[in-house]
């Protein structure tokens, strides 16, 4: 008897096992003939995803069964599933043949017309509410909001472009599509288009397939061949598409761990993250609705931002939403400063008074139109605090968010100091800025300025929002925002001093 | 049958389940009338924490039952619980009404006098030994040791203060209380005081509550309204207060992951951490005493530093301690150098020969008084090595700790080199130091020096102590300490060169 | 009923439990008399490792039983186990007494001749194929490939050496052996040699033990007293030596998490890592062969690089290999540039056209001999893509790897730009390089150049290889490689400017 397990976990298992054998749905649903045909080959060709799908709820529950649940327990939001699909499992054919006429990537495949890229429009056949919510989510527009913003493009080009040594210094060429797909667009989403058809030999003979640009990609704002935006599989990973995976922080961490939006790093050192990591093995990540205290002891990302939460009595605490900022008054991500959230998920139309495509002035003030009102901020704040109230008193919650608002103010003020230093530097010609028709991201000192807001101010704010001070001070936060300011100031002094006495070799102003 | 589990885990489960049904205590204990009254409302108002408490040992075992265990298996260290509480669960009322007269935050709440902040003094009713140990823990004094040390305050102010652009450079204003509570004091603990009473409307009508400063907070050195120091809930998170959570590395990582004290980062890349992550699902985190090999295969933070460890025969390997440095000969955290641990948990009295509130001279020597003796270091070393000996031979253990001692020497030597560079810089006027009545943390070059010891030397030592070389070389250790030295040296050269030829615009010496 | 578990997991447990009681081997195997003697004392002296071993497969299955399995399910590759060991558990004596005559660390121990360091040569008694594969693994040569390469040694010395303040600047002394063992050699492996015998008192009286250099160590390229290279326990941790642990990413992360080879960081933000973290509790990490879809939903490190993979029908997808680059066309780790993998596991013979011990020219071209051919690259590429094909279509896989190849090109190009800047700097005397008979790693500006390839280019490539763009852009990738280039360029400008006007205090050229 080398090892024991905790009595708590065993209680869970014993009770759970009893419930399982008495109340769970059948382990598999009838499979349509078309899907049987798919599986017939693909069980040999790509056995991993077939097995994965067989473990999914889609394989076990028919839409008709799903509709028999009380409204609050449903995972399906359509009143009726597509014609002819109600009584079978949601299999290969049910999704990959849906809306065939809308899909330029539809092709003839062993007697069936199928398409490769299942889009949110396809998922909407059974999940229309989620699709509608997500369409109004900033994330659905992540491709266009980046690619359609000249300022952001300028940053992306300085990162992904090809730097080379030239004339004793550096030269920059435009980035290539493969690099862009592998970099920013990996999360923001690529544009997937059909470039034609190509025949190739396969294990089952020669076949013809559409050739896609920007493939593969699971970015949240992927532009699909059918013109829709987004990829449900970003979070509900293929081919289980499970709520269990989407509710795990690891899912969000794929795009929200880096120092620009370090939610996962902050969560890991928060009390919520501590409890998640320590106790998650006994939590239920599949229940709908999700009941704080009963199914989990502390929230994951989804718990605060997405999931339908209810009390054990079925009273709704928070409605499900796939517009991820429904419970968020402030956009902590500062390009260049934190600000009230944009009113529209398409942010390409935002302009500050200087004509820059930003939600803020370079001196920090939010733009005069295009952001949510103070009233809307209050409503979102209320929704979030309702979630907190499952476990926390009002004084606790108010105290927490007062610190967040203060953190937004102080980190924005730090960025303002950095920006004023940079404005002086551009003005003095120590760096080449917008007035010189140059990118503001392609010089070392400009990157120091970028780090101030993109990394350190953002990180400090995320830490404040989620109670992760260990990350928000010495790991990547306030210590570094202040050190960055000091560094920026001293670098400008050195640049001034260097300019005062140019070495003979350099014909042009420094830098 | 899409998935299988390991036979090992099933053995564990099968054996564990048998044990559970035959030997575990009743699932719930009688609940006092007062606690019933609390739950009556709070099950609706804050259902999450009520459910959380119901899953706790406090809800399942009465103090009287707890006292029936053999001494070595007890989780209660009092000879007797408080009068009238022996035969009921340890519920809301049992803790939130204890020592009411000592609590300025006691208030009238629906016919009961309760207080908000349950303090270590309250927990001591049943856990007096743990409270006593913790009172002698550096962590219990984390608030005062920071706030009462002028030098540390100067660092904190340069981090949390409000930097602004002024006269072409930077100006610093004092930090505000919300920022301090959200930054250093999040871990070090805030001072929680009653500011008065405030009436507000609630779901159950208008009620009056005390208004608290510095709330919420779970910092390890929190100064409570009753004057006590610490928060047991820092590690035994509300409202399960479980030993299971406290024994998980995620708990410690809340404050020990950043580059200043990167225990969690180092553990993650150590063999101990590898085994924890790979095998933890089959370990027992609740057993008392905790038996190496039987309950776990490799230690967590608590296993080495806190827990009561014993052999399967009940022979004590290490006594439980909540004075976390009981098994530590060296304080790896260097302000400015690693040193023997302070003798007292209150470090505000330490002074070096220059009168600075540090445990070391600026040139590295430990202060002459106030630190533990070599003999005490030996005793602590012995206690730690006894823990190691459960799995490791003496040659193995001695070899490991010989490297740690060497690492302390070499990283301290690196910091000495950096400090001598800075002393020269202050002397030459390249930076403004103590002789100029200035903070030694508010210039870019000073922050480079700070990073040498606060981040890179500390990280290298933590890596040596816990066997995490991957972190201690390229991630945040020796590579960076050496690069930092080179950087500091070159920056000073540039500052000298710049001073030799000031640009016209600058009237004052550089920087 | 405070908590539930997922029906999925319970299905797994229920099915698994059934299987366990009907089909698993006996829980323990007969123990040899010699091993009984070991356990007799060590159960008291080092109970943790005895308990650990008892939980191992070695304790439960005899070699004879292991050989009854069909070839594809075998964990033993020898045709016959060593004489006399077939019918007992693989215990202490079976390994620590094997090949006694080859072990300089063999010593008399309570009537038995045992050795301390069990080497791959010992493991080869039952696992000869694995040992042979591993001997051809770069990792087996990690000690010599580092210590026998003058250029790498020069980097290691600048990191591990003793820096001190001297003559207003910095001086470097050679590193000591304890530091080296605690730093690079912790992963690369130490050289373990017998220095003599030493008597010491133990719990069981005075005994004599061999004294070992470089001990303890579990590095992958450890040079053992018997002259063999490697430590199987690096990944199959003592004393369970389990396949379960070796298949977990935490095992690899011990040496592959830092920014030089950040596989673990990248995996954590990849879709594969997301699924691992979210679903691992229901996966089977012990099955042989390992069946994608059935035993796991997404691969761990071992799944892609090491494990024997097969379909549910027993068709081999990938042969087991312990030469970790068998499925890798490119060596992403760039000293200085990514390149085709070395043909031999011993890389000390590689020389570029300038005579430097590198697999590439300083200007990026692969060396003309000593690297695998394009044909061999194709074969390895094919093996890897076969693994991918369990779940991914050919277009998906080809698209993914096209990006990796592009990433190799672009990050190498970035390093070329940085290197050309450095070549100019060395040429101009702004730094002292090889022409000046100086290390190219001991100046601040040289370390900036090192970071370009060692951290940022490597990280970007690992991110491309494993689909972890969140790490590969803002965390430690392309953003930083481009910022590093800009920084390097500007630093050189400042150095030029500073040289143009030396301060009086400096007699020698800057830096």
Short mmCIF file of N, CA, C and O in Angstrom, two decimals, chain A residues 256-312:
data_model
loop_
_atom_site.label_atom_id
_atom_site.label_comp_id
_atom_site.label_asym_id
_atom_site.label_seq_id
_atom_site.Cartn_x
_atom_site.Cartn_y
_atom_site.Cartn_z
N UNK A 256 -2.50 34.73 -24.03
CA UNK A 256 -2.56 35.72 -22.95
C UNK A 256 -1.57 35.40 -21.85
O UNK A 256 -1.93 35.39 -20.68
N UNK A 257 -0.35 35.10 -22.23
CA UNK A 257 0.66 34.83 -21.23
C UNK A 257 1.85 35.79 -21.36
O UNK A 257 2.48 36.14 -20.37
N UNK A 258 2.14 36.21 -22.56
CA UNK A 258 3.27 37.11 -22.80
C UNK A 258 3.13 38.42 -22.02
O UNK A 258 2.06 38.73 -21.48
N UNK A 259 4.21 39.20 -21.96
CA UNK A 259 4.23 40.39 -21.11
C UNK A 259 3.29 41.50 -21.57
O UNK A 259 3.07 42.44 -20.82
N UNK A 260 2.76 41.39 -22.78
CA UNK A 260 1.82 42.41 -23.25
C UNK A 260 0.44 42.23 -22.62
O UNK A 260 -0.25 43.21 -22.34
N UNK A 261 0.03 40.99 -22.42
CA UNK A 261 -1.29 40.68 -21.83
C UNK A 261 -1.12 39.47 -20.91
O UNK A 261 -1.66 38.40 -21.17
N UNK A 262 -0.41 39.64 -19.79
CA UNK A 262 0.08 38.48 -19.04
C UNK A 262 -0.94 37.87 -18.08
O UNK A 262 -0.63 37.60 -16.92
N UNK A 263 -2.15 37.64 -18.55
CA UNK A 263 -3.19 37.13 -17.67
C UNK A 263 -2.79 35.80 -17.03
O UNK A 263 -2.99 35.58 -15.84
N UNK A 264 -2.21 34.91 -17.81
CA UNK A 264 -1.87 33.59 -17.26
C UNK A 264 -0.77 33.69 -16.21
O UNK A 264 -0.81 32.98 -15.20
N UNK A 265 0.21 34.55 -16.43
CA UNK A 265 1.29 34.71 -15.46
C UNK A 265 0.74 35.28 -14.16
O UNK A 265 1.17 34.90 -13.06
N UNK A 266 -0.16 36.22 -14.28
CA UNK A 266 -0.74 36.85 -13.09
C UNK A 266 -1.64 35.86 -12.35
O UNK A 266 -1.56 35.72 -11.13
N UNK A 267 -2.48 35.18 -13.10
CA UNK A 267 -3.37 34.20 -12.47
C UNK A 267 -2.58 33.18 -11.68
O UNK A 267 -2.97 32.80 -10.58
N UNK A 268 -1.45 32.76 -12.22
CA UNK A 268 -0.65 31.72 -11.56
C UNK A 268 -0.19 32.13 -10.17
O UNK A 268 -0.01 31.27 -9.30
N UNK A 269 0.00 33.44 -9.94
CA UNK A 269 0.46 33.88 -8.62
C UNK A 269 -0.65 34.57 -7.83
O UNK A 269 -0.38 35.20 -6.81
N UNK A 270 -1.88 34.43 -8.31
CA UNK A 270 -3.02 34.97 -7.55
C UNK A 270 -3.59 33.89 -6.64
O UNK A 270 -3.32 32.71 -6.81
N UNK A 271 -4.36 34.30 -5.67
CA UNK A 271 -5.00 33.31 -4.79
C UNK A 271 -5.95 32.43 -5.61
O UNK A 271 -6.04 31.22 -5.37
N UNK A 272 -6.65 33.02 -6.55
CA UNK A 272 -7.52 32.22 -7.41
C UNK A 272 -6.72 31.13 -8.14
O UNK A 272 -7.13 29.97 -8.20
N UNK A 273 -5.59 31.53 -8.69
CA UNK A 273 -4.76 30.57 -9.41
C UNK A 273 -4.16 29.51 -8.49
O UNK A 273 -4.02 28.34 -8.86
N UNK A 274 -3.79 29.93 -7.31
CA UNK A 274 -3.27 29.00 -6.30
C UNK A 274 -4.31 27.91 -6.01
O UNK A 274 -4.00 26.71 -6.03
N UNK A 275 -5.54 28.33 -5.76
CA UNK A 275 -6.58 27.35 -5.44
C UNK A 275 -6.88 26.47 -6.65
O UNK A 275 -7.10 25.26 -6.51
N UNK A 276 -6.89 27.07 -7.83
CA UNK A 276 -7.10 26.28 -9.04
C UNK A 276 -6.06 25.18 -9.15
O UNK A 276 -6.37 24.00 -9.32
N UNK A 277 -4.81 25.57 -9.04
CA UNK A 277 -3.75 24.59 -9.21
C UNK A 277 -3.78 23.53 -8.11
O UNK A 277 -3.54 22.36 -8.35
N UNK A 278 -4.10 23.94 -6.91
CA UNK A 278 -4.04 23.02 -5.77
C UNK A 278 -5.24 22.07 -5.72
O UNK A 278 -5.12 20.94 -5.25
N UNK A 279 -6.38 22.54 -6.17
CA UNK A 279 -7.62 21.79 -5.95
C UNK A 279 -8.33 21.34 -7.22
O UNK A 279 -9.33 20.62 -7.15
N UNK A 280 -7.84 21.73 -8.38
CA UNK A 280 -8.58 21.50 -9.62
C UNK A 280 -8.93 20.05 -9.87
O UNK A 280 -9.92 19.76 -10.56
N UNK A 281 -8.14 19.14 -9.36
CA UNK A 281 -8.40 17.72 -9.64
C UNK A 281 -9.77 17.29 -9.13
O UNK A 281 -10.33 16.31 -9.62
N UNK A 282 -10.31 18.02 -8.15
CA UNK A 282 -11.62 17.62 -7.63
C UNK A 282 -12.75 18.52 -8.14
O UNK A 282 -13.88 18.40 -7.68
N UNK A 283 -12.46 19.40 -9.08
CA UNK A 283 -13.50 20.28 -9.59
C UNK A 283 -14.20 19.68 -10.81
O UNK A 283 -13.66 18.80 -11.48
N UNK A 284 -15.38 20.18 -11.07
CA UNK A 284 -16.15 19.74 -12.23
C UNK A 284 -16.13 20.85 -13.28
O UNK A 284 -16.73 21.90 -13.09
N UNK A 285 -15.43 20.59 -14.38
CA UNK A 285 -15.29 21.62 -15.41
C UNK A 285 -16.35 21.48 -16.51
O UNK A 285 -16.28 22.20 -17.50
N UNK A 286 -17.28 20.56 -16.35
CA UNK A 286 -18.24 20.35 -17.44
C UNK A 286 -19.67 20.78 -17.10
O UNK A 286 -20.50 20.87 -18.00
N UNK A 287 -19.96 21.04 -15.84
CA UNK A 287 -21.34 21.32 -15.45
C UNK A 287 -21.87 22.61 -16.07
O UNK A 287 -21.16 23.60 -16.17
N UNK A 288 -23.11 22.59 -16.48
CA UNK A 288 -23.83 23.76 -16.98
C UNK A 288 -25.17 23.80 -16.26
O UNK A 288 -25.92 22.82 -16.36
N UNK A 289 -25.53 24.86 -15.54
CA UNK A 289 -24.66 26.02 -15.27
C UNK A 289 -23.54 25.64 -14.34
O UNK A 289 -23.55 24.57 -13.73
N UNK A 290 -22.61 26.58 -14.20
CA UNK A 290 -21.43 26.37 -13.36
C UNK A 290 -21.69 27.04 -12.02
O UNK A 290 -21.95 28.25 -11.97
N UNK A 291 -21.63 26.23 -10.95
CA UNK A 291 -22.04 26.71 -9.63
C UNK A 291 -20.81 26.93 -8.74
O UNK A 291 -20.15 25.97 -8.33
N UNK A 292 -20.48 28.20 -8.44
CA UNK A 292 -19.35 28.49 -7.55
C UNK A 292 -19.55 27.79 -6.20
O UNK A 292 -20.64 27.81 -5.65
N UNK A 293 -18.51 27.19 -5.71
CA UNK A 293 -18.58 26.48 -4.44
C UNK A 293 -18.92 25.02 -4.64
O UNK A 293 -18.32 24.15 -4.03
N UNK A 294 -19.85 24.75 -5.53
CA UNK A 294 -20.23 23.37 -5.78
C UNK A 294 -19.32 22.72 -6.82
O UNK A 294 -18.82 21.62 -6.62
N UNK A 295 -19.12 23.40 -7.93
CA UNK A 295 -18.30 22.81 -8.99
C UNK A 295 -16.86 23.27 -8.98
O UNK A 295 -15.99 22.63 -9.56
N UNK A 296 -16.61 24.39 -8.34
CA UNK A 296 -15.24 24.91 -8.27
C UNK A 296 -15.15 25.86 -7.09
O UNK A 296 -16.14 26.44 -6.67
N UNK A 297 -13.93 25.98 -6.59
CA UNK A 297 -13.71 26.78 -5.39
C UNK A 297 -13.23 28.18 -5.71
O UNK A 297 -13.40 29.09 -4.92
N UNK A 298 -12.57 28.33 -6.84
CA UNK A 298 -12.16 29.68 -7.25
C UNK A 298 -12.24 29.72 -8.76
O UNK A 298 -12.11 28.70 -9.44
N UNK A 299 -12.48 30.91 -9.30
CA UNK A 299 -12.77 30.99 -10.73
C UNK A 299 -11.54 30.82 -11.61
O UNK A 299 -10.43 31.18 -11.23
N UNK A 300 -11.74 30.26 -12.79
CA UNK A 300 -10.76 30.31 -13.87
C UNK A 300 -11.09 31.54 -14.72
O UNK A 300 -12.03 32.28 -14.42
N UNK A 301 -10.35 31.73 -15.80
CA UNK A 301 -10.62 32.84 -16.71
C UNK A 301 -12.09 32.84 -17.12
O UNK A 301 -12.78 33.86 -17.07
N UNK A 302 -12.57 31.66 -17.54
CA UNK A 302 -13.94 31.54 -18.02
C UNK A 302 -14.93 31.87 -16.92
O UNK A 302 -15.98 32.48 -17.16
N UNK A 303 -14.63 31.48 -15.70
CA UNK A 303 -15.54 31.75 -14.59
C UNK A 303 -15.82 33.23 -14.42
O UNK A 303 -16.97 33.63 -14.21
N UNK A 304 -14.81 34.05 -14.53
CA UNK A 304 -15.02 35.49 -14.38
C UNK A 304 -15.56 36.14 -15.65
O UNK A 304 -16.34 37.08 -15.59
N UNK A 305 -15.14 35.65 -16.81
CA UNK A 305 -15.37 36.42 -18.02
C UNK A 305 -16.39 35.85 -18.99
O UNK A 305 -16.88 36.57 -19.85
N UNK A 306 -16.69 34.57 -18.92
CA UNK A 306 -17.47 33.94 -19.99
C UNK A 306 -18.67 33.13 -19.48
O UNK A 306 -19.79 33.28 -19.97
N UNK A 307 -18.45 32.29 -18.50
CA UNK A 307 -19.40 31.21 -18.21
C UNK A 307 -20.73 31.68 -17.62
O UNK A 307 -20.80 32.71 -16.95
N UNK A 308 -21.74 30.88 -17.87
CA UNK A 308 -23.02 31.01 -17.19
C UNK A 308 -22.85 30.48 -15.77
O UNK A 308 -22.62 29.30 -15.56
N UNK A 309 -22.96 31.38 -14.81
CA UNK A 309 -22.82 31.00 -13.41
C UNK A 309 -24.18 31.06 -12.74
O UNK A 309 -25.00 31.94 -13.03
N UNK A 310 -24.42 30.13 -11.84
CA UNK A 310 -25.68 30.13 -11.11
C UNK A 310 -25.45 29.61 -9.70
O UNK A 310 -24.40 29.02 -9.40
N UNK A 311 -26.40 29.84 -8.84
CA UNK A 311 -26.35 29.26 -7.50
C UNK A 311 -26.84 27.82 -7.59
O UNK A 311 -27.37 27.37 -8.61
N UNK A 312 -26.66 27.09 -6.49
CA UNK A 312 -27.12 25.71 -6.46
C UNK A 312 -28.63 25.62 -6.68
O UNK A 312 -29.14 24.60 -7.14
#
